[in-house]
Amino acid sequence: MKRVRLNARKGFTLMETLLALALVATLVSIFLVVFVPARGMVQKSLAQQDAERLIGVLRTEMRTIRNDERTTGKSSESQYRTTFDKGFYWLKKTDSPKTAIVIFSYREDLSKNPEPDGTRPPIPARESVPGETSNLVTIACPVDDKVHAAHIKDAVGPVYVVRMTQLEFKGGEFKPVSKPGIVSGYNSPEDYLEKCVNFEVGGPTLFYRADFFLLSSANPALLKNKKDWKRLGQPIFSSTMSIGTSN
């Protein structure tokens, strides 16, 4: 019987294996050098855009007196004669997280009549058709707001909590006052306007630092049990802002 000799399958040599590994390592290095920093830059850019959006929402809201907030008499914690008065009392509200300012988005129901402040109530997610039955709106309001407090549970995306601390000009620089949410030395906007003599160009101005915290869950009840800001951890970012009579 004639035997057929089978040739053994030829494998890779050690040199070929090392060259292949070197090629793979080079390609991975190129990927890390080119794409990872680019991804980091994109993430940083998106984070910056999100921060600017939140700052814009807060600034716009503090420059707006809604219909249910307006009064022709003396301003209070919920009724304002001017936007300066609104900003003054909102700053004082952030003395405690349970009355601080929250910023969140939700889908408003276009089939519903507007609330007293001009916004509409939320629509259930299963009934929401963006652009047809709902619009995505982003608002800033106190945690104890009578209209929007119940809407926080319907938030789309993260909920942010804002702490505002007055800044005073001392020693050639702006420094925070001793306690967040306190307008140092003044009990009301009228009191501030009457007593303040160091007016900046353009009129009386309150400078403050706004610290933005991320709420772990879209549940306002989590804030009702928090008496101090330490329980919310560290702010995700901060911004220096101002409240002026010309706002």
Short mmCIF file of C-alpha atoms in Angstrom, two decimals, residues 49-149:
data_model
loop_
_atom_site.label_atom_id
_atom_site.label_comp_id
_atom_site.label_asym_id
_atom_site.label_seq_id
_atom_site.Cartn_x
_atom_site.Cartn_y
_atom_site.Cartn_z
CA GLN A 49 -22.20 74.12 26.32
CA ASP A 50 -24.42 72.52 28.96
CA ALA A 51 -23.01 74.84 31.64
CA GLU A 52 -23.62 77.90 29.46
CA ARG A 53 -27.18 76.69 28.78
CA LEU A 54 -27.94 76.37 32.50
CA ILE A 55 -26.44 79.77 33.25
CA GLY A 56 -28.55 81.23 30.44
CA VAL A 57 -31.75 79.65 31.80
CA LEU A 58 -31.09 81.03 35.29
CA ARG A 59 -30.16 84.50 34.01
CA THR A 60 -33.21 84.68 31.75
CA GLU A 61 -35.60 83.58 34.50
CA MET A 62 -34.21 86.12 36.95
CA ARG A 63 -34.73 88.83 34.34
CA THR A 64 -38.37 87.82 33.83
CA ILE A 65 -41.37 88.53 36.02
CA ARG A 66 -44.11 86.05 35.15
CA ASN A 67 -47.79 86.97 35.35
CA ASP A 68 -48.37 85.18 38.64
CA GLU A 69 -45.28 86.81 40.19
CA ARG A 70 -46.06 90.43 39.36
CA THR A 71 -47.22 92.98 41.91
CA THR A 72 -47.62 96.73 41.89
CA GLY A 73 -47.19 96.96 45.64
CA LYS A 74 -44.33 95.98 47.90
CA SER A 75 -42.30 92.95 46.83
CA SER A 76 -42.26 89.73 48.86
CA GLU A 77 -40.72 86.26 48.59
CA SER A 78 -43.18 85.27 45.85
CA GLN A 79 -44.45 88.58 44.42
CA TYR A 80 -42.09 91.07 42.76
CA ARG A 81 -42.32 94.65 41.57
CA THR A 82 -39.03 94.57 39.65
CA THR A 83 -36.58 91.94 38.42
CA PHE A 84 -34.07 93.26 40.96
CA ASP A 85 -36.54 92.40 43.72
CA LYS A 86 -37.01 88.90 42.27
CA GLY A 87 -33.28 88.28 42.14
CA PHE A 88 -32.84 89.60 45.69
CA TYR A 89 -35.39 87.19 47.15
CA TRP A 90 -34.26 84.26 45.01
CA LEU A 91 -30.73 84.71 46.33
CA LYS A 92 -32.07 84.58 49.90
CA LYS A 93 -34.06 81.43 49.12
CA THR A 94 -30.88 79.45 48.54
CA ASP A 95 -29.98 79.64 52.22
CA SER A 96 -31.35 76.07 52.34
CA PRO A 97 -31.58 73.35 49.64
CA LYS A 98 -35.25 72.76 50.44
CA THR A 99 -36.18 76.24 49.20
CA ALA A 100 -33.38 76.69 46.63
CA ILE A 101 -33.64 77.10 42.87
CA VAL A 102 -33.99 74.05 40.62
CA ILE A 103 -33.47 73.88 36.86
CA PHE A 104 -35.00 71.06 34.85
CA SER A 105 -36.66 70.22 31.53
CA TYR A 106 -40.01 68.58 30.89
CA ARG A 107 -42.41 68.06 27.99
CA GLU A 108 -45.37 70.44 28.21
CA ASP A 109 -48.79 69.31 27.00
CA LEU A 110 -49.81 71.52 24.06
CA SER A 111 -53.46 70.46 24.43
CA LYS A 112 -53.69 72.00 27.92
CA ASN A 113 -54.38 75.60 28.79
CA PRO A 114 -51.42 77.58 30.11
CA GLU A 115 -50.79 77.80 33.86
CA PRO A 116 -50.99 81.22 35.57
CA ASP A 117 -47.31 81.80 34.77
CA GLY A 118 -47.75 81.04 31.06
CA THR A 119 -46.37 77.48 30.96
CA ARG A 120 -48.37 74.30 30.39
CA PRO A 121 -48.45 71.17 32.57
CA PRO A 122 -46.45 68.05 31.64
CA ILE A 123 -47.73 65.35 29.30
CA PRO A 124 -47.27 61.62 30.04
CA ALA A 125 -44.35 60.16 28.09
CA ARG A 126 -46.54 57.56 26.33
CA GLU A 127 -48.73 60.35 24.90
CA SER A 128 -45.90 62.66 23.93
CA VAL A 129 -45.17 63.31 20.26
CA PRO A 130 -42.45 66.01 20.14
CA GLY A 131 -43.55 69.00 18.09
CA GLU A 132 -47.15 67.77 17.79
CA THR A 133 -48.51 67.10 21.26
CA SER A 134 -45.61 68.44 23.31
CA ASN A 135 -42.70 70.83 23.49
CA LEU A 136 -39.57 70.42 25.58
CA VAL A 137 -39.21 73.37 27.95
CA THR A 138 -36.50 74.17 30.50
CA ILE A 139 -37.36 76.25 33.54
CA ALA A 140 -35.78 77.58 36.70
CA CYS A 141 -37.95 77.92 39.79
CA PRO A 142 -37.79 77.60 43.59
CA VAL A 143 -38.19 74.08 44.98
CA ASP A 144 -41.31 75.25 46.85
CA ASP A 145 -42.85 76.87 43.74
CA LYS A 146 -46.62 76.31 43.87
CA VAL A 147 -46.97 75.73 40.12
CA HIS A 148 -43.87 73.75 39.14
CA ALA A 149 -42.89 71.80 42.26
#
